[in-house]
PDB file of C-alpha atoms in Angstrom:
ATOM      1  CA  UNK A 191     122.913  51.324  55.555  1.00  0.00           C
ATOM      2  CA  UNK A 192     119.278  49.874  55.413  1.00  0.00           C
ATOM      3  CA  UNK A 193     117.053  50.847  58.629  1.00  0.00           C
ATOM      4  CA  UNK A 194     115.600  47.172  59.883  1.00  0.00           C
ATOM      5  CA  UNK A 195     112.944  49.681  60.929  1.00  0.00           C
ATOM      6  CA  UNK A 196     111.627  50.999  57.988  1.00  0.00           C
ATOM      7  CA  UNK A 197     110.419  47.338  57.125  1.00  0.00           C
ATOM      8  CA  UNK A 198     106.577  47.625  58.470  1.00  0.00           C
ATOM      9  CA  UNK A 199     105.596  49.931  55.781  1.00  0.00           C
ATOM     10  CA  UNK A 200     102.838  49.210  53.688  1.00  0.00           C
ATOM     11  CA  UNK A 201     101.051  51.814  52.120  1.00  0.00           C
ATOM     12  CA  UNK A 202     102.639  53.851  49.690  1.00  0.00           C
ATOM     13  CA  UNK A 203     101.348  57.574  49.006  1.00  0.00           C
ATOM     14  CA  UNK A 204     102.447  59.397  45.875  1.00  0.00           C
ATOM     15  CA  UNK A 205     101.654  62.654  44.923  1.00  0.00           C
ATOM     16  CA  UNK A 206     100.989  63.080  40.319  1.00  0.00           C
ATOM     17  CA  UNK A 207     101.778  66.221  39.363  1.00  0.00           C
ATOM     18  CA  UNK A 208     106.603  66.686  39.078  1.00  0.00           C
ATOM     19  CA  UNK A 209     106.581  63.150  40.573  1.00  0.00           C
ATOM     20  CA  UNK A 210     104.818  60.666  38.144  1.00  0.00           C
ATOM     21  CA  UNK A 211     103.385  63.243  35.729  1.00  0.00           C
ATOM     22  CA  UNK A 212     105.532  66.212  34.136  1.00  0.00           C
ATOM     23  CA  UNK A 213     103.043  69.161  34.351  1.00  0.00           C
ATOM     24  CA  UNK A 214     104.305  72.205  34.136  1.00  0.00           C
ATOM     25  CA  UNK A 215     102.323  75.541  32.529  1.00  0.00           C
ATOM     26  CA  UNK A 216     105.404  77.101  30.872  1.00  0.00           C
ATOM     27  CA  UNK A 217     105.262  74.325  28.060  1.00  0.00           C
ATOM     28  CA  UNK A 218     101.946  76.282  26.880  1.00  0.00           C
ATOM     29  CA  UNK A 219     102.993  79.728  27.202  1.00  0.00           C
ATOM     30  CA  UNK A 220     106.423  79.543  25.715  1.00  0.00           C
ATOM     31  CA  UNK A 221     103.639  79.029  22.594  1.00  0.00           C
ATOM     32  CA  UNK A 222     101.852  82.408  23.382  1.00  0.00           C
ATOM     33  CA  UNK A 223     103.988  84.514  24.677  1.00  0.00           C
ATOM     34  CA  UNK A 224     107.754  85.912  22.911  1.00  0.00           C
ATOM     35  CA  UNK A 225     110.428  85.569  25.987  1.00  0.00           C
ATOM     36  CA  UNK A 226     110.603  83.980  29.337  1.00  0.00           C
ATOM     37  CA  UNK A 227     110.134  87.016  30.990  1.00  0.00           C
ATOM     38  CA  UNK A 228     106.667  87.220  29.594  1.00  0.00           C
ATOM     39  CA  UNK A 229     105.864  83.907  30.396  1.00  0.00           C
ATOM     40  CA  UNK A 230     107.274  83.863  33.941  1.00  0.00           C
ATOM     41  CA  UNK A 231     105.592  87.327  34.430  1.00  0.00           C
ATOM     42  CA  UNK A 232     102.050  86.338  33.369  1.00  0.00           C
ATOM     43  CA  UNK A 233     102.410  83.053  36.016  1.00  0.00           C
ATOM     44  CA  UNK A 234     103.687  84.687  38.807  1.00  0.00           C
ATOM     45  CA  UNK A 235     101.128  88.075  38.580  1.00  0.00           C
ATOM     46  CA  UNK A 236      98.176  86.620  36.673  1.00  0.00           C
ATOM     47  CA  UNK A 237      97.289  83.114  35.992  1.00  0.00           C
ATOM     48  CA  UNK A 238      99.394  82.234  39.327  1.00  0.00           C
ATOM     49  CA  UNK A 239      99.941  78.828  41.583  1.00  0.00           C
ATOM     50  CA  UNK A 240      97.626  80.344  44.239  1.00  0.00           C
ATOM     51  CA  UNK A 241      95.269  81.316  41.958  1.00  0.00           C
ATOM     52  CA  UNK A 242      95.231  77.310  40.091  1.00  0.00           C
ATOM     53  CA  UNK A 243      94.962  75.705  43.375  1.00  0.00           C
ATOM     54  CA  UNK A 244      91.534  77.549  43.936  1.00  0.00           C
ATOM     55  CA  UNK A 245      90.271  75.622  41.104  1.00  0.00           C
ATOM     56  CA  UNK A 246      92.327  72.503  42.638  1.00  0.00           C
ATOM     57  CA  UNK A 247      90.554  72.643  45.565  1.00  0.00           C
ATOM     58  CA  UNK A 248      87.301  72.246  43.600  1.00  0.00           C
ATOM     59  CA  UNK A 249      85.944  76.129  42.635  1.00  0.00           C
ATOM     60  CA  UNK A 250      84.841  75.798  38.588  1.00  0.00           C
ATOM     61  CA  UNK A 251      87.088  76.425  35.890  1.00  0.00           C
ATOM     62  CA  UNK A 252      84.280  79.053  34.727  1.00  0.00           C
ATOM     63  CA  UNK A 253      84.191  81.290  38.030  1.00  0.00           C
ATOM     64  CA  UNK A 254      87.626  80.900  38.191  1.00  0.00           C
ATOM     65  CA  UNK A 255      88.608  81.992  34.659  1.00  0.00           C
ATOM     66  CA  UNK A 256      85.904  84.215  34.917  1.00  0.00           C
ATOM     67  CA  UNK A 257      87.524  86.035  38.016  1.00  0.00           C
ATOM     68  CA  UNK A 258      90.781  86.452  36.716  1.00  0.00           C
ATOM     69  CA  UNK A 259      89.625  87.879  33.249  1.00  0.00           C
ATOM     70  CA  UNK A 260      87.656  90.423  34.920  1.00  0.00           C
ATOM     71  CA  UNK A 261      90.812  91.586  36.640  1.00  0.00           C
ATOM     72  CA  UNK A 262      92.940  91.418  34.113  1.00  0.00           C
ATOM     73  CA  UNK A 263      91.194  91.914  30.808  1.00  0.00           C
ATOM     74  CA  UNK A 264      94.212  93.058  28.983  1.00  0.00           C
ATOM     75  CA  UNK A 265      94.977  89.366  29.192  1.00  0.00           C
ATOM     76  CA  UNK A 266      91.893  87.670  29.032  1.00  0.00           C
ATOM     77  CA  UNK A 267      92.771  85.442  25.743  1.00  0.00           C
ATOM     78  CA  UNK A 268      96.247  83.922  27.506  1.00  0.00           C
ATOM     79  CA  UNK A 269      93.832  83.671  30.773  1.00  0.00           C
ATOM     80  CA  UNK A 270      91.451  81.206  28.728  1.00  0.00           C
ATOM     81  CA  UNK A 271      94.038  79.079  27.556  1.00  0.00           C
ATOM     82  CA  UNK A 272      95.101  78.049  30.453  1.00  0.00           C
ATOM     83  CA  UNK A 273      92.320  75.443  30.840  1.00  0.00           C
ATOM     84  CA  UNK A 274      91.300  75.893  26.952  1.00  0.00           C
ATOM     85  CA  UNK A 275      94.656  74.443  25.920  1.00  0.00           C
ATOM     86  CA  UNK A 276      95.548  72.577  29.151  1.00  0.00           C
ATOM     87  CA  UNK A 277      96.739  69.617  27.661  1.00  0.00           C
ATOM     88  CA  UNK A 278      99.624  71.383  26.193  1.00  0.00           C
ATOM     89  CA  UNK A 279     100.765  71.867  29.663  1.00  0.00           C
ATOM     90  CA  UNK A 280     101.359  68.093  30.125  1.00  0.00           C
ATOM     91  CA  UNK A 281     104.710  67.129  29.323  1.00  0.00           C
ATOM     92  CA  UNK A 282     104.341  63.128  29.431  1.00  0.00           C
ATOM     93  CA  UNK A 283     104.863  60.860  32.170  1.00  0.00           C
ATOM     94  CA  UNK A 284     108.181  60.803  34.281  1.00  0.00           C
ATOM     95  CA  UNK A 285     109.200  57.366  33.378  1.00  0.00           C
ATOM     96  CA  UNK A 286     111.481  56.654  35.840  1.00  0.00           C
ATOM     97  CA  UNK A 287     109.267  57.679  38.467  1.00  0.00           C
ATOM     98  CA  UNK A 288     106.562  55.361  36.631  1.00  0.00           C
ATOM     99  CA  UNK A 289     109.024  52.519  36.719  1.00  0.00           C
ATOM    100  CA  UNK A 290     109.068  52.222  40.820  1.00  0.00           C
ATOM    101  CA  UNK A 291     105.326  52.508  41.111  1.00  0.00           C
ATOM    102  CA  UNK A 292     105.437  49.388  38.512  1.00  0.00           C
ATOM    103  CA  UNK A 293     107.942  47.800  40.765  1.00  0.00           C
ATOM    104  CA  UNK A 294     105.827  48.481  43.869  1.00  0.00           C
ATOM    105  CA  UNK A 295     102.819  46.941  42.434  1.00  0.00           C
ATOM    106  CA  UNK A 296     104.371  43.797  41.134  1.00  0.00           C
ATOM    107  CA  UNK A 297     106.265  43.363  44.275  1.00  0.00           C
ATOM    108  CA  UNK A 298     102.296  42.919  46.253  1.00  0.00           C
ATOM    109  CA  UNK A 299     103.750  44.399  49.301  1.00  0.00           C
ATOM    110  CA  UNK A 300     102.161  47.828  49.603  1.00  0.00           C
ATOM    111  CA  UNK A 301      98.925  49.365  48.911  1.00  0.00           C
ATOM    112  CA  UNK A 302      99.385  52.246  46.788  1.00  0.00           C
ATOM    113  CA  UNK A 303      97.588  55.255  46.320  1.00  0.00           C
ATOM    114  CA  UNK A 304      97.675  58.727  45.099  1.00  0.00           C
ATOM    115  CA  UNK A 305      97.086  62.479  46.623  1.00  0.00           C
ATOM    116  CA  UNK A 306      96.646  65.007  44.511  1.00  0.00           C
ATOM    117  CA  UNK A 307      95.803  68.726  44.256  1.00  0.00           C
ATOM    118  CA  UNK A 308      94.316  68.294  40.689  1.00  0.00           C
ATOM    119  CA  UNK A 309      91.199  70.104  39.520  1.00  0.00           C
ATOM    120  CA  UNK A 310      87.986  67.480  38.863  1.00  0.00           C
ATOM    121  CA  UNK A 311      87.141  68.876  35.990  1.00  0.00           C
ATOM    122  CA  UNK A 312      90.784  68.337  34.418  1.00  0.00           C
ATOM    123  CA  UNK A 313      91.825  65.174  36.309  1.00  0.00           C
ATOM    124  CA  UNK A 314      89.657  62.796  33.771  1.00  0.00           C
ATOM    125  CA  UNK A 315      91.647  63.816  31.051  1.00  0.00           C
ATOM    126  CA  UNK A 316      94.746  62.451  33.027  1.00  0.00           C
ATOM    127  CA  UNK A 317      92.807  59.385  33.361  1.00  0.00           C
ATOM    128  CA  UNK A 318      92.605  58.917  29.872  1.00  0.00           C
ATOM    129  CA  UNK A 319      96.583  60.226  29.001  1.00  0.00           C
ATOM    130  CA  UNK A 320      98.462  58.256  31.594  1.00  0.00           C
ATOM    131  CA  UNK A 321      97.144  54.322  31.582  1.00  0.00           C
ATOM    132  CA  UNK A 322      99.115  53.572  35.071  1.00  0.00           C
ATOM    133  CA  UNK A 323      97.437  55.750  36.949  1.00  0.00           C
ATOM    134  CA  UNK A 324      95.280  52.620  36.827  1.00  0.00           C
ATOM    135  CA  UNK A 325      97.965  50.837  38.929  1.00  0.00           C
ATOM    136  CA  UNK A 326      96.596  52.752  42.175  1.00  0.00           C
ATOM    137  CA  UNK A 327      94.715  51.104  44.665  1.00  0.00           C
ATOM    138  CA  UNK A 328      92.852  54.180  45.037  1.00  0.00           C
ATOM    139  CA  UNK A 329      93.211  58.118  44.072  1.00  0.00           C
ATOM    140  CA  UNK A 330      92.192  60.908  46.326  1.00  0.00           C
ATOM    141  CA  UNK A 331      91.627  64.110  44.142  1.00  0.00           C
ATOM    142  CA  UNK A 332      91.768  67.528  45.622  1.00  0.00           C
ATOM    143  CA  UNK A 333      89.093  68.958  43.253  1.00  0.00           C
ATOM    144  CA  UNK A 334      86.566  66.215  43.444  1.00  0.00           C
ATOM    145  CA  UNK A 335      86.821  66.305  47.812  1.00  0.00           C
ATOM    146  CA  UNK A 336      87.110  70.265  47.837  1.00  0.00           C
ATOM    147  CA  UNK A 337      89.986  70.488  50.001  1.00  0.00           C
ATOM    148  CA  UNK A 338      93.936  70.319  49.330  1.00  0.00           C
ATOM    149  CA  UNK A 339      97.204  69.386  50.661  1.00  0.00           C
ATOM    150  CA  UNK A 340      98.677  70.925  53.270  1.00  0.00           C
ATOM    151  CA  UNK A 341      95.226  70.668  55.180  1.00  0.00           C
ATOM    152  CA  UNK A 342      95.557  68.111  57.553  1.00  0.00           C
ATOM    153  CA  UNK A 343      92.081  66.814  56.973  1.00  0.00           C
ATOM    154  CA  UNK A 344      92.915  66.030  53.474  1.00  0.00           C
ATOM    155  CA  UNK A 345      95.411  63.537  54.426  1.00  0.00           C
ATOM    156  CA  UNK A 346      93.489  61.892  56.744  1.00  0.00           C
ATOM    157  CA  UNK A 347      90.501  61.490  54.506  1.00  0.00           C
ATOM    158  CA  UNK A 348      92.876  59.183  52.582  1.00  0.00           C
ATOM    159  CA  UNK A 349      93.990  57.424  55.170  1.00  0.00           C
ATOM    160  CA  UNK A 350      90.144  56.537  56.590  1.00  0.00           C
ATOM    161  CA  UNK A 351      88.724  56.475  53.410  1.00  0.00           C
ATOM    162  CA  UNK A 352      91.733  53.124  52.586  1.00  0.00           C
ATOM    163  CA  UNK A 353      91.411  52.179  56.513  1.00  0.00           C
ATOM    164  CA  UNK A 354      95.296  53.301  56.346  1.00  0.00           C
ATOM    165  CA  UNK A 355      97.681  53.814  59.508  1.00  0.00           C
ATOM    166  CA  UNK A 356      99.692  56.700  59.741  1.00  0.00           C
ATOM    167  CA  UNK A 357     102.338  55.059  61.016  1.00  0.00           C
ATOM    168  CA  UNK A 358     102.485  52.446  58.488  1.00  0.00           C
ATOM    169  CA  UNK A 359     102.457  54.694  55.294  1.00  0.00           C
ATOM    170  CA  UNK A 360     105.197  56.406  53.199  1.00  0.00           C
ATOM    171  CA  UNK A 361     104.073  59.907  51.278  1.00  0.00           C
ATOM    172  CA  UNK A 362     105.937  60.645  48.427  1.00  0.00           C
ATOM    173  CA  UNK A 363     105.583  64.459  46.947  1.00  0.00           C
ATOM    174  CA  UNK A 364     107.715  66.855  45.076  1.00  0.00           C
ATOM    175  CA  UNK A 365     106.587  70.163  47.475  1.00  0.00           C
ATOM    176  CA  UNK A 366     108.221  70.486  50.690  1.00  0.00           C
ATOM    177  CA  UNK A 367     104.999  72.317  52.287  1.00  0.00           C
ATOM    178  CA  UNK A 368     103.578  69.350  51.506  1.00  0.00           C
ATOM    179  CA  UNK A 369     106.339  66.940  52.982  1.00  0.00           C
ATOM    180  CA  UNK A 370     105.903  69.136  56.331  1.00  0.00           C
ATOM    181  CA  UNK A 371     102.281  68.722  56.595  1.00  0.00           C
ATOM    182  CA  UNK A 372     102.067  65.160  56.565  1.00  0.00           C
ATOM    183  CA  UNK A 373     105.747  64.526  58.592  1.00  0.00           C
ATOM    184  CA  UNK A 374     103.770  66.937  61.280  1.00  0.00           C
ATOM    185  CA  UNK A 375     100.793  64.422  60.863  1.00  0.00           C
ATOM    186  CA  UNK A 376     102.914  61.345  61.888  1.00  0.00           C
ATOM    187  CA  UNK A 377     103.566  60.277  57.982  1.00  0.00           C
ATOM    188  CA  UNK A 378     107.148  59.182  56.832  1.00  0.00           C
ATOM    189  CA  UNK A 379     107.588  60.703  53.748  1.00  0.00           C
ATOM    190  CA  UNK A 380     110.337  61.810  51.141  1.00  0.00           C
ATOM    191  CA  UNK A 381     110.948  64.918  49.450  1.00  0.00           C
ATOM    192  CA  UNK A 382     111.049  63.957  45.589  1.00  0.00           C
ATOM    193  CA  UNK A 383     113.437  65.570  43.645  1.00  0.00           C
ATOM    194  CA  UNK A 384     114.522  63.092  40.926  1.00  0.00           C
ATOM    195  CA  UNK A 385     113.297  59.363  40.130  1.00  0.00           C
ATOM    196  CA  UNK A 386     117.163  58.054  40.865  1.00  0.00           C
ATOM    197  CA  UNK A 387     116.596  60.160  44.299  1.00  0.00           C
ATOM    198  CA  UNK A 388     113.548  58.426  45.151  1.00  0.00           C
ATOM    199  CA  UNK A 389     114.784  54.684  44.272  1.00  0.00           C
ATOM    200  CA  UNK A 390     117.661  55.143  46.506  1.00  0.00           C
ATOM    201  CA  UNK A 391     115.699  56.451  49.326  1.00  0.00           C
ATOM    202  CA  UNK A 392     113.465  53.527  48.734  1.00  0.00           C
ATOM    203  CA  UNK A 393     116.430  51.214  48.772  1.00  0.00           C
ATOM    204  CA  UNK A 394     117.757  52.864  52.178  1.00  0.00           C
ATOM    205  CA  UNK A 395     114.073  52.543  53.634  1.00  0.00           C
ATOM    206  CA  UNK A 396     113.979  48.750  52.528  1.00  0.00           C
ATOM    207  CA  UNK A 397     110.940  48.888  50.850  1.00  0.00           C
ATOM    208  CA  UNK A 398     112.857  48.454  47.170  1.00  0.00           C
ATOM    209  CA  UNK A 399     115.636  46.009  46.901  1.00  0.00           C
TER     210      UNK A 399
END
């Protein structure tokens, strides 16, 4: 059943990377290395998440590939590919995801924008690969600000950089650390899993009909 309540949303936060964009660093090094256990070996002990969203929360690619060779020099050739052949990490757009952002922005209802933990010195290229990014109202990029979801003040340079209200906005993001943060910072928000997930969520929250 539709909530009559959910009808005085309208700003719409998505997060890019598993929601609208497939990124994922396997589609590289399933290239490099033999076997999955290789490749899920190197990213959970060398070229790991933590160590990414330093860069994603705006240190250099250089110091940070820099870093990690000099503690791991065995692997220091798979280390530079990680940003030397980034693009092979993309894995296109999620289209269905894609489709309700198009539906969002033809409907005029909502201001959209996007939050995203995305280094500065990579995020152009996405400019470039994914034309609808070009649908936001505005992006907020981890890298370029130097700070990152979960932190509280990252959200809520969004919301007075767009003049948005908390109370009035709907995040959208495919980490659940991430969901937390802002639900604990007064914004709705929805746990993406799937693009058919999300539409009917949108559907039960009136904001898609």
């Amino acid at each position: 059943m539709k909530n009559p309540l959910h009808t005085t949303y309208n700003t719409i936060i998505f997060d890019l990377g598993a929601v609208l964009i497939d990124w994922d660093p396997r589609y590289l090094y399933r290239k490099i290395f033999t076997s999955e256990e290789e490749v899920a070996h190197f990213l959970q002990h060398v070229c790991t998440a933590d160590w990414n969203e330093e860069q994603d929360a705006g240190r250099s690619l250089e110091e940070g590939t820099a870093l990690l060779v000099a503690a791991h020099p065995q692997y220091e050739a798979q280390i530079r590919a990680f940003y030397g052949r980034w693009k092979e990490m993309l894995g296109g757009a999620i289209e269905g995801t894609v489709q309700v952002l198009q539906q969002l922005k033809n409907s005029g209802k909502y201001k959209l924008y996007a939050l995203t933990n995305w280094s500065n010195e990579t995020f152009p290229l996405a400019l470039v690969e994914y034309p609808f990014l070009q649908l936001f109202d505005g992006i907020v990029v981890s890298g370029k600000e130097k700070q990152r979801k979960p932190s509280p003040a990252f959200y809520q340079l969004l919301l007075d950089r767009y003049q948005v209200a908390a109370e009035k906005a709907l995040f959208i993001d495919d980490n659940l650390r991430n969901i937390k943060a802002a639900q604990e910072y007064g914004i709705d928000s929805i746990h993406f899993n799937h693009p058919d997930q999300l539409k009917k969520e949108l559907l039960n929250k009136n904001i898609l009909s």
